[in-house]
Amino acid sequence: MVGNIFIRGFTLVSCQRRKNLFKFKKYGTILTASLTLFSARSTMDTKNFMAPPITPVEKLEKNSDDMKTKMELMIMKVQHEVCRALENEDTTKFKIDRWERKEGGGGISCVLQNGKVFEKAGVNISVVEGTLPPSAVAQMRSRGKRLEEGTLPFFAAGISAVIHPVNPMVPTIHFNYRYFEVQSGNEIQWWFGGGTDLTPYYLNTADCIHFHNTLKQACDKHDLSYYPKFKKWCDDYFHVVHRGERRGIGGIFFDDLDKPDQEKCFKFVTDCANAVLPSYIPLVQRHKIANYTKVEREWQLLRRGRYVEFNLIYDRGTKFGLHTPGARYESILMSLPLYAKWEYMHEPSEESPEGTLLEVLRNPREWADLPAPNELN
Amino acid sequence: MVGNIFIRGFTLVSCQRRKNLFKFKKYGTILTASLTLFSARSTMDTKNFMAPPITPVEKLEKNSDDMKTKMELMIMKVQHEVCRALENEDTTKFKIDRWERKEGGGGISCVLQNGKVFEKAGVNISVVEGTLPPSAVAQMRSRGKRLEEGTLPFFAAGISAVIHPVNPMVPTIHFNYRYFEVQSGNEIQWWFGGGTDLTPYYLNTADCIHFHNTLKQACDKHDLSYYPKFKKWCDDYFHVVHRGERRGIGGIFFDDLDKPDQEKCFKFVTDCANAVLPSYIPLVQRHKIANYTKVEREWQLLRRGRYVEFNLIYDRGTKFGLHTPGARYESILMSLPLYAKWEYMHEPSEESPEGTLLEVLRNPREWADLPAPNELN
């Protein structure tokens, strides 16, 4: 039983800005605890987290210059900001699960389900360490990492989110930013990866331009070659190969980033993560109360079926996750929509709004080259 | 574009027992043709097929003793019988797509969608030939086939079906029977594979016993070791590993069957295929008008989500199909339900009917050992 491999840490059943007052549910017992539990003794600003960090605060404070610490604190902060911003658009609140992993580390899964605006929104962080199996090491070696063969100690910290809105006029967004360390002999190899991409159900040019431009601005601050390179990487990655379609209208995607130096990479990834809300929230606000028909809802469900196809057949993260012993499948599969549909031989006419979207999914566009629309600026 | 690799043969837009009168739609033009087109000149009984066979009738007649011919005719007959039996339980008819494959051969996909009794039912046959890529040959060699390395000519004929009913009290059924030939040097290696399995949403012991006993009887006629061996193989195969659950309550599953001889294997596979309707139709008739609640419908959708997980993550046939150049993905993905659902952390109580099903999915039972119920006998 995969599920039993986990030691579930505890579940916060209520976490709604009540002046640091949290309620914890641990194996059926309700405990009431204050955030001072993990912040009073510290100078570290942990108040605005969804749950206590995975790494003990004392250890974080002691190693405040370590990239592992910086990354954990950054993703905790982004998780909180994203969850609060989404809650501000909805009437439902996030449920929070803080879990621990027998093999080392753990995570915090925040899920909002059956909201008025968001049908299913999951914002996960995980901070894990342990031993990479030889197959994973071999896969990394094939990507050019200088690693010994066999099993190797590793550390990984990342944030990952998928937001599926109710209204078919509001696109789905996914983002993921992660930091990886692998120890080989006395040397530690490290790298960053991540990306943000948008999956609309109906094409809105102004949305696409705004979304891509926001990501481009975050990239351009660091390196003018980043956006074009990572935009193409994103189009290539989110490819539902058997259908010859992209999952959505793309965004940015990158992996194995270890140049020019660790600090600069971290700043870049931080800026990308901070660009998520400005790239997306205006789209939510603009369309969340749009009228839509049953036909448009059914089309959204069909496209969500394609989303499931990509995630379960092609997505490296999902595959890696599900095949890792001790993986928390509920957090991995949180990316799947609440509802999806598969209809045999559904072929919208080319002239229809559905056909217009398909055309763009088959032939990705350079959105950032288009003139910025007035509506969103 | 994967979709464009196909030469779609033609689509029969109407095929409802009108004394052999079929209507063909070819690239938008409606042609009317009679089944005498392919049966008048022949002594072969092709009247009761859903569409003309994939192999020209002349060739089938000329090679009537060839196993390729026997298998094609058998699966065409079973396809017709299954489709008509399902139509008899519903008010909606099957739509028929006959397609050809540029690389050789083709198939007939029959789909009934949005019926009163069946939400989505797909019954496919395919008869294909061509060249196996080196990766597929290597995979077969690793299973013990005596084959040269590299690309090799192959032939495959099979029937595959998934029936997703509307009513959560009616289980989903899947079956697949196939014949394979690979040429290596002057030698032809052949084998059969297949199976039938049931996926209930609510456990009904009488249904499970009837279903397994029907399959067991088909097996026992040929070899008393078949049922226990193939029942276990089925439990092992339909394993949603990350959840520690089986997809359903099993049935039989086998592959690489090439003993005691070709004719006996063919008879066994034919008997298995003929056992599908008697194993399943009584369950449909018994439960199709059962009352059910919204909660039961939502549970059915959640279980259909698990069905999608198995098919897209683990099923060898789906993976092999989608990664084969020129694959007709619409026929492969026909197995997916019309609607599916994923809810984060859905955990039914152990005592509930949903929990009772889960217990059986986690710990497969020996249904054929239980006393046969009166209701279905």
PDB file of N, CA, C and O in Angstrom, chain A residues 215-248:
ATOM      1  N   LEU A 215       5.794  37.415 -18.045  1.00  0.00           N
ATOM      2  CA  LEU A 215       6.902  36.470 -17.868  1.00  0.00           C
ATOM      3  C   LEU A 215       8.174  36.993 -18.538  1.00  0.00           C
ATOM      4  O   LEU A 215       9.284  36.856 -18.012  1.00  0.00           O
ATOM      5  N   LYS A 216       7.989  37.595 -19.710  1.00  0.00           N
ATOM      6  CA  LYS A 216       9.148  38.108 -20.458  1.00  0.00           C
ATOM      7  C   LYS A 216       9.875  39.188 -19.648  1.00  0.00           C
ATOM      8  O   LYS A 216      11.110  39.211 -19.600  1.00  0.00           O
ATOM      9  N   GLN A 217       9.088  40.062 -19.016  1.00  0.00           N
ATOM     10  CA  GLN A 217       9.719  41.117 -18.201  1.00  0.00           C
ATOM     11  C   GLN A 217      10.568  40.512 -17.081  1.00  0.00           C
ATOM     12  O   GLN A 217      11.680  40.972 -16.813  1.00  0.00           O
ATOM     13  N   ALA A 218      10.034  39.477 -16.429  1.00  0.00           N
ATOM     14  CA  ALA A 218      10.806  38.816 -15.357  1.00  0.00           C
ATOM     15  C   ALA A 218      12.094  38.224 -15.913  1.00  0.00           C
ATOM     16  O   ALA A 218      13.155  38.312 -15.289  1.00  0.00           O
ATOM     17  N   CYS A 219      12.013  37.635 -17.104  1.00  0.00           N
ATOM     18  CA  CYS A 219      13.204  37.042 -17.730  1.00  0.00           C
ATOM     19  C   CYS A 219      14.200  38.110 -18.155  1.00  0.00           C
ATOM     20  O   CYS A 219      15.412  37.982 -17.914  1.00  0.00           O
ATOM     21  N   ASP A 220      13.688  39.157 -18.828  1.00  0.00           N
ATOM     22  CA  ASP A 220      14.566  40.171 -19.425  1.00  0.00           C
ATOM     23  C   ASP A 220      15.430  40.880 -18.381  1.00  0.00           C
ATOM     24  O   ASP A 220      16.529  41.347 -18.700  1.00  0.00           O
ATOM     25  N   LYS A 221      14.932  40.978 -17.145  1.00  0.00           N
ATOM     26  CA  LYS A 221      15.724  41.606 -16.066  1.00  0.00           C
ATOM     27  C   LYS A 221      17.045  40.873 -15.850  1.00  0.00           C
ATOM     28  O   LYS A 221      18.001  41.419 -15.322  1.00  0.00           O
ATOM     29  N   HIS A 222      17.052  39.569 -16.224  1.00  0.00           N
ATOM     30  CA  HIS A 222      18.225  38.739 -15.918  1.00  0.00           C
ATOM     31  C   HIS A 222      19.071  38.423 -17.141  1.00  0.00           C
ATOM     32  O   HIS A 222      20.295  38.467 -17.076  1.00  0.00           O
ATOM     33  N   ASP A 223      18.420  38.118 -18.245  1.00  0.00           N
ATOM     34  CA  ASP A 223      19.180  37.747 -19.443  1.00  0.00           C
ATOM     35  C   ASP A 223      18.221  37.817 -20.628  1.00  0.00           C
ATOM     36  O   ASP A 223      17.188  37.131 -20.628  1.00  0.00           O
ATOM     37  N   LEU A 224      18.568  38.620 -21.624  1.00  0.00           N
ATOM     38  CA  LEU A 224      17.650  38.804 -22.758  1.00  0.00           C
ATOM     39  C   LEU A 224      17.460  37.527 -23.573  1.00  0.00           C
ATOM     40  O   LEU A 224      16.506  37.416 -24.337  1.00  0.00           O
ATOM     41  N   SER A 225      18.366  36.567 -23.391  1.00  0.00           N
ATOM     42  CA  SER A 225      18.214  35.320 -24.156  1.00  0.00           C
ATOM     43  C   SER A 225      17.242  34.350 -23.468  1.00  0.00           C
ATOM     44  O   SER A 225      16.794  33.380 -24.067  1.00  0.00           O
ATOM     45  N   TYR A 226      16.921  34.627 -22.190  1.00  0.00           N
ATOM     46  CA  TYR A 226      16.092  33.671 -21.440  1.00  0.00           C
ATOM     47  C   TYR A 226      14.691  33.492 -22.043  1.00  0.00           C
ATOM     48  O   TYR A 226      14.252  32.368 -22.280  1.00  0.00           O
ATOM     49  N   TYR A 227      13.960  34.601 -22.205  1.00  0.00           N
ATOM     50  CA  TYR A 227      12.568  34.444 -22.618  1.00  0.00           C
ATOM     51  C   TYR A 227      12.419  33.666 -23.932  1.00  0.00           C
ATOM     52  O   TYR A 227      11.680  32.671 -23.972  1.00  0.00           O
ATOM     53  N   PRO A 228      13.123  34.091 -25.026  1.00  0.00           N
ATOM     54  CA  PRO A 228      12.929  33.324 -26.283  1.00  0.00           C
ATOM     55  C   PRO A 228      13.284  31.841 -26.132  1.00  0.00           C
ATOM     56  O   PRO A 228      12.578  30.981 -26.658  1.00  0.00           O
ATOM     57  N   LYS A 229      14.363  31.583 -25.374  1.00  0.00           N
ATOM     58  CA  LYS A 229      14.811  30.199 -25.200  1.00  0.00           C
ATOM     59  C   LYS A 229      13.811  29.395 -24.361  1.00  0.00           C
ATOM     60  O   LYS A 229      13.415  28.277 -24.720  1.00  0.00           O
ATOM     61  N   PHE A 230      13.378  29.990 -23.269  1.00  0.00           N
ATOM     62  CA  PHE A 230      12.501  29.254 -22.341  1.00  0.00           C
ATOM     63  C   PHE A 230      11.062  29.195 -22.860  1.00  0.00           C
ATOM     64  O   PHE A 230      10.296  28.303 -22.493  1.00  0.00           O
ATOM     65  N   LYS A 231      10.696  30.153 -23.701  1.00  0.00           N
ATOM     66  CA  LYS A 231       9.365  30.125 -24.330  1.00  0.00           C
ATOM     67  C   LYS A 231       9.291  28.938 -25.290  1.00  0.00           C
ATOM     68  O   LYS A 231       8.325  28.179 -25.304  1.00  0.00           O
ATOM     69  N   LYS A 232      10.342  28.766 -26.088  1.00  0.00           N
ATOM     70  CA  LYS A 232      10.365  27.648 -27.038  1.00  0.00           C
ATOM     71  C   LYS A 232      10.406  26.303 -26.291  1.00  0.00           C
ATOM     72  O   LYS A 232       9.724  25.346 -26.656  1.00  0.00           O
ATOM     73  N   TRP A 233      11.207  26.276 -25.223  1.00  0.00           N
ATOM     74  CA  TRP A 233      11.332  25.056 -24.411  1.00  0.00           C
ATOM     75  C   TRP A 233       9.944  24.652 -23.870  1.00  0.00           C
ATOM     76  O   TRP A 233       9.567  23.490 -23.847  1.00  0.00           O
ATOM     77  N   CYS A 234       9.188  25.658 -23.464  1.00  0.00           N
ATOM     78  CA  CYS A 234       7.847  25.430 -22.930  1.00  0.00           C
ATOM     79  C   CYS A 234       6.929  24.845 -24.017  1.00  0.00           C
ATOM     80  O   CYS A 234       6.215  23.868 -23.788  1.00  0.00           O
ATOM     81  N   ASP A 235       6.957  25.444 -25.216  1.00  0.00           N
ATOM     82  CA  ASP A 235       6.137  24.918 -26.327  1.00  0.00           C
ATOM     83  C   ASP A 235       6.517  23.471 -26.642  1.00  0.00           C
ATOM     84  O   ASP A 235       5.655  22.646 -26.927  1.00  0.00           O
ATOM     85  N   ASP A 236       7.824  23.198 -26.586  1.00  0.00           N
ATOM     86  CA  ASP A 236       8.285  21.838 -26.903  1.00  0.00           C
ATOM     87  C   ASP A 236       7.910  20.849 -25.798  1.00  0.00           C
ATOM     88  O   ASP A 236       7.599  19.691 -26.079  1.00  0.00           O
ATOM     89  N   TYR A 237       7.948  21.320 -24.554  1.00  0.00           N
ATOM     90  CA  TYR A 237       7.699  20.407 -23.438  1.00  0.00           C
ATOM     91  C   TYR A 237       6.221  20.028 -23.312  1.00  0.00           C
ATOM     92  O   TYR A 237       5.879  18.853 -23.196  1.00  0.00           O
ATOM     93  N   PHE A 238       5.342  21.016 -23.350  1.00  0.00           N
ATOM     94  CA  PHE A 238       3.913  20.739 -23.116  1.00  0.00           C
ATOM     95  C   PHE A 238       3.230  20.307 -24.414  1.00  0.00           C
ATOM     96  O   PHE A 238       2.291  20.940 -24.886  1.00  0.00           O
ATOM     97  N   HIS A 239       3.714  19.209 -24.953  1.00  0.00           N
ATOM     98  CA  HIS A 239       3.288  18.733 -26.264  1.00  0.00           C
ATOM     99  C   HIS A 239       2.520  17.428 -26.054  1.00  0.00           C
ATOM    100  O   HIS A 239       3.092  16.438 -25.589  1.00  0.00           O
ATOM    101  N   VAL A 240       1.242  17.432 -26.379  1.00  0.00           N
ATOM    102  CA  VAL A 240       0.456  16.195 -26.353  1.00  0.00           C
ATOM    103  C   VAL A 240       0.736  15.522 -27.702  1.00  0.00           C
ATOM    104  O   VAL A 240       0.045  15.741 -28.693  1.00  0.00           O
ATOM    105  N   VAL A 241       1.830  14.734 -27.726  1.00  0.00           N
ATOM    106  CA  VAL A 241       2.415  14.275 -28.988  1.00  0.00           C
ATOM    107  C   VAL A 241       1.388  13.539 -29.860  1.00  0.00           C
ATOM    108  O   VAL A 241       1.269  13.808 -31.053  1.00  0.00           O
ATOM    109  N   HIS A 242       0.625  12.610 -29.247  1.00  0.00           N
ATOM    110  CA  HIS A 242      -0.280  11.800 -30.070  1.00  0.00           C
ATOM    111  C   HIS A 242      -1.367  12.637 -30.737  1.00  0.00           C
ATOM    112  O   HIS A 242      -1.935  12.224 -31.729  1.00  0.00           O
ATOM    113  N   ARG A 243      -1.677  13.815 -30.198  1.00  0.00           N
ATOM    114  CA  ARG A 243      -2.685  14.681 -30.808  1.00  0.00           C
ATOM    115  C   ARG A 243      -2.066  15.804 -31.650  1.00  0.00           C
ATOM    116  O   ARG A 243      -2.799  16.559 -32.293  1.00  0.00           O
ATOM    117  N   GLY A 244      -0.755  15.951 -31.554  1.00  0.00           N
ATOM    118  CA  GLY A 244      -0.113  17.039 -32.295  1.00  0.00           C
ATOM    119  C   GLY A 244      -0.535  18.409 -31.791  1.00  0.00           C
ATOM    120  O   GLY A 244      -0.582  19.379 -32.541  1.00  0.00           O
ATOM    121  N   GLU A 245      -0.863  18.481 -30.500  1.00  0.00           N
ATOM    122  CA  GLU A 245      -1.321  19.747 -29.897  1.00  0.00           C
ATOM    123  C   GLU A 245      -0.435  20.084 -28.705  1.00  0.00           C
ATOM    124  O   GLU A 245       0.032  19.196 -28.013  1.00  0.00           O
ATOM    125  N   ARG A 246      -0.284  21.382 -28.414  1.00  0.00           N
ATOM    126  CA  ARG A 246       0.285  21.799 -27.142  1.00  0.00           C
ATOM    127  C   ARG A 246      -0.819  21.783 -26.095  1.00  0.00           C
ATOM    128  O   ARG A 246      -1.994  21.936 -26.425  1.00  0.00           O
ATOM    129  N   ARG A 247      -0.425  21.647 -24.813  1.00  0.00           N
ATOM    130  CA  ARG A 247      -1.437  21.632 -23.758  1.00  0.00           C
ATOM    131  C   ARG A 247      -2.144  22.985 -23.676  1.00  0.00           C
ATOM    132  O   ARG A 247      -3.329  23.052 -23.388  1.00  0.00           O
ATOM    133  N   GLY A 248      -1.400  24.054 -23.901  1.00  0.00           N
ATOM    134  CA  GLY A 248      -1.994  25.386 -23.807  1.00  0.00           C
ATOM    135  C   GLY A 248      -1.225  26.358 -24.675  1.00  0.00           C
ATOM    136  O   GLY A 248      -0.609  25.959 -25.669  1.00  0.00           O
TER     137      GLY A 248
END
